[in-house]
Amino acid sequence: MRVTVIGSINSDITIATDSLVKPNETIVGQSDYILSQGGKGANQAVAAAAAGATVAMVACVGDDSFGESAIADLKKSGVDCSHVRTIAGASTGMAAVLVDKAGNNMITVAPGANGRLGVDDIHAAEALIRASDIVLLQLEIPTAAVEAAMRVARAAGVRVILNPAPAPAGLPGWLDQVDILVPNQHEAAALGGAAAGSSAEAAAERLITAGVGTVVVTLGGDGCLLAQAGRQRHIAPYAVDVVDTTGAGDTFCGFLAAGLAAGEDIGDAVETANAAAAISVTRARARESVPGAADVAQFRAQHRRAADSLRKARA
C-alpha cells in the first residue's frame, strides 16, 4: 500500500471574500488572511496518508521558513520527505487563494522551487518509484520531470495516476503513459481540445481514444464520471453544505491513490474518493479539510442508512 507522490509544495495565503475579484477590480476581504500549507502534490500526499497509505513525496522547497514549515507539516502528517530537496537561494512555492461566500475559489500560484524539480530528482528517486504500488502526479512541476517519472513507473509495472492540473491545451503526446487520468470537467475539455461546456462524457471518450486507460472526471457538485473503453458510469454526489471547495480535488486524488494501492477495485476506490471529497468541502482550507479514513467510512455508512430508510419509506 505504497504511494509515491511527485509534485508541488506550496504555502497558501487565503482570503475570504463576498465575491471573486474581476479584472482591474480591488475588493476587501472579510477578515485577516490565513497562511497555511498547500500545493497540489503535498495536499494529495497528506490525503493519501490520511486514507491509510504509506506515502513518500518527491519535491523541492526553498531554503526559507516556508520550506521548513512545509516539510515539518508533511512529516507530522506521516509523509516520508527523504526525497524532498531543499534548494539554496530559492523560494518555496506560494499560492494566493480567494474564496467567496459560496465556497468557490480563484487561485494563482508562484512556482518557486517547484519549477526546479528535474529529471535528476526523478533518477535519484528511482528505487522509491519502482517499489511503489501507485505513483501520483500533477502538473504544477516541470513536464520533463512528470514524463521521466511516468517512464520509470511504467517500466517497473507501477500504475500512474495523473491529475492534469493546470491542464495543458490540447492532447499531450505522453497521455498514453497514464493509467488513470483525473481531470475536472474544464481540464478534461482542455486536454481533449473540446469547446468549453462540452460534456464530460464526450471529453472522457476522446481521452480514452488518445490512449488513457481510465478517466475519472470530477464534476464538483454533480459527483464524478468513471470512464473506461466501452463503458461509462456516473457516481452521484452527496448533498452537503459547502464551505470551501479548495483542495477537494486533491482529497479525491489522494484517497483514490490510497484505495488502489490497497488493492481496491477502481469503482470502489472512486466511490470512497467521492465521499472523502464531499466531506472536505464542508470544511475550510485545503489541508485542514482532509478527512481521515474512519471519517469517510462513517460518512458513507450514514448515507447508506439514510438511503435505505428513504427507499423503505417509498415502498
mmCIF file of N, CA and C in Angstrom, residues 139 143 146-147 150 162 164 168 171-178 181 191:
data_model
loop_
_atom_site.group_PDB
_atom_site.id
_atom_site.type_symbol
_atom_site.label_atom_id
_atom_site.label_comp_id
_atom_site.label_asym_id
_atom_site.label_seq_id
_atom_site.Cartn_x
_atom_site.Cartn_y
_atom_site.Cartn_z
ATOM 1 N N LEU A 139 0.570 18.605 -12.481
ATOM 2 C CA LEU A 139 1.307 19.411 -13.453
ATOM 3 C C LEU A 139 1.721 20.780 -12.907
ATOM 4 N N THR A 143 7.188 19.642 -16.851
ATOM 5 C CA THR A 143 6.698 18.487 -17.598
ATOM 6 C C THR A 143 7.784 17.434 -17.778
ATOM 7 N N VAL A 146 7.694 15.142 -14.912
ATOM 8 C CA VAL A 146 6.488 14.308 -14.969
ATOM 9 C C VAL A 146 6.686 13.155 -15.950
ATOM 10 N N GLU A 147 7.195 13.470 -17.141
ATOM 11 C CA GLU A 147 7.409 12.438 -18.154
ATOM 12 C C GLU A 147 8.438 11.413 -17.691
ATOM 13 N N MET A 150 6.852 9.060 -15.180
ATOM 14 C CA MET A 150 5.959 8.104 -15.824
ATOM 15 C C MET A 150 6.756 6.984 -16.492
ATOM 16 N N LEU A 162 -2.485 10.524 -12.939
ATOM 17 C CA LEU A 162 -2.150 11.921 -13.222
ATOM 18 C C LEU A 162 -3.368 12.798 -13.009
ATOM 19 N N PRO A 164 -4.240 16.235 -14.081
ATOM 20 C CA PRO A 164 -3.671 17.185 -15.042
ATOM 21 C C PRO A 164 -4.036 18.636 -14.740
ATOM 22 N N PRO A 168 -2.710 21.414 -19.740
ATOM 23 C CA PRO A 168 -2.188 21.980 -20.981
ATOM 24 C C PRO A 168 -3.289 22.020 -22.034
ATOM 25 N N LEU A 171 -4.011 17.688 -26.668
ATOM 26 C CA LEU A 171 -3.618 16.357 -26.221
ATOM 27 C C LEU A 171 -2.098 16.217 -26.202
ATOM 28 N N PRO A 172 -1.488 16.056 -25.013
ATOM 29 C CA PRO A 172 -0.048 15.823 -24.953
ATOM 30 C C PRO A 172 0.294 14.444 -25.517
ATOM 31 N N GLY A 173 1.503 14.309 -26.064
ATOM 32 C CA GLY A 173 1.898 13.045 -26.650
ATOM 33 C C GLY A 173 2.119 11.942 -25.647
ATOM 34 N N TRP A 174 2.229 12.309 -24.362
ATOM 35 C CA TRP A 174 2.528 11.311 -23.337
ATOM 36 C C TRP A 174 1.289 10.788 -22.605
ATOM 37 N N LEU A 175 0.108 11.120 -23.063
ATOM 38 C CA LEU A 175 -1.098 10.678 -22.354
ATOM 39 C C LEU A 175 -1.224 9.159 -22.301
ATOM 40 N N ASP A 176 -0.650 8.469 -23.306
ATOM 41 C CA ASP A 176 -0.772 7.011 -23.303
ATOM 42 C C ASP A 176 0.094 6.356 -22.233
ATOM 43 N N GLN A 177 0.888 7.167 -21.499
ATOM 44 C CA GLN A 177 1.670 6.657 -20.380
ATOM 45 C C GLN A 177 0.892 6.708 -19.069
ATOM 46 N N VAL A 178 -0.311 7.262 -19.116
ATOM 47 C CA VAL A 178 -1.126 7.446 -17.917
ATOM 48 C C VAL A 178 -2.129 6.305 -17.780
ATOM 49 N N LEU A 181 -6.366 8.934 -15.406
ATOM 50 C CA LEU A 181 -6.337 10.384 -15.519
ATOM 51 C C LEU A 181 -7.499 10.954 -14.721
ATOM 52 N N LEU A 191 -7.815 19.346 -22.323
ATOM 53 C CA LEU A 191 -6.910 18.299 -22.796
ATOM 54 C C LEU A 191 -7.402 17.690 -24.111
#
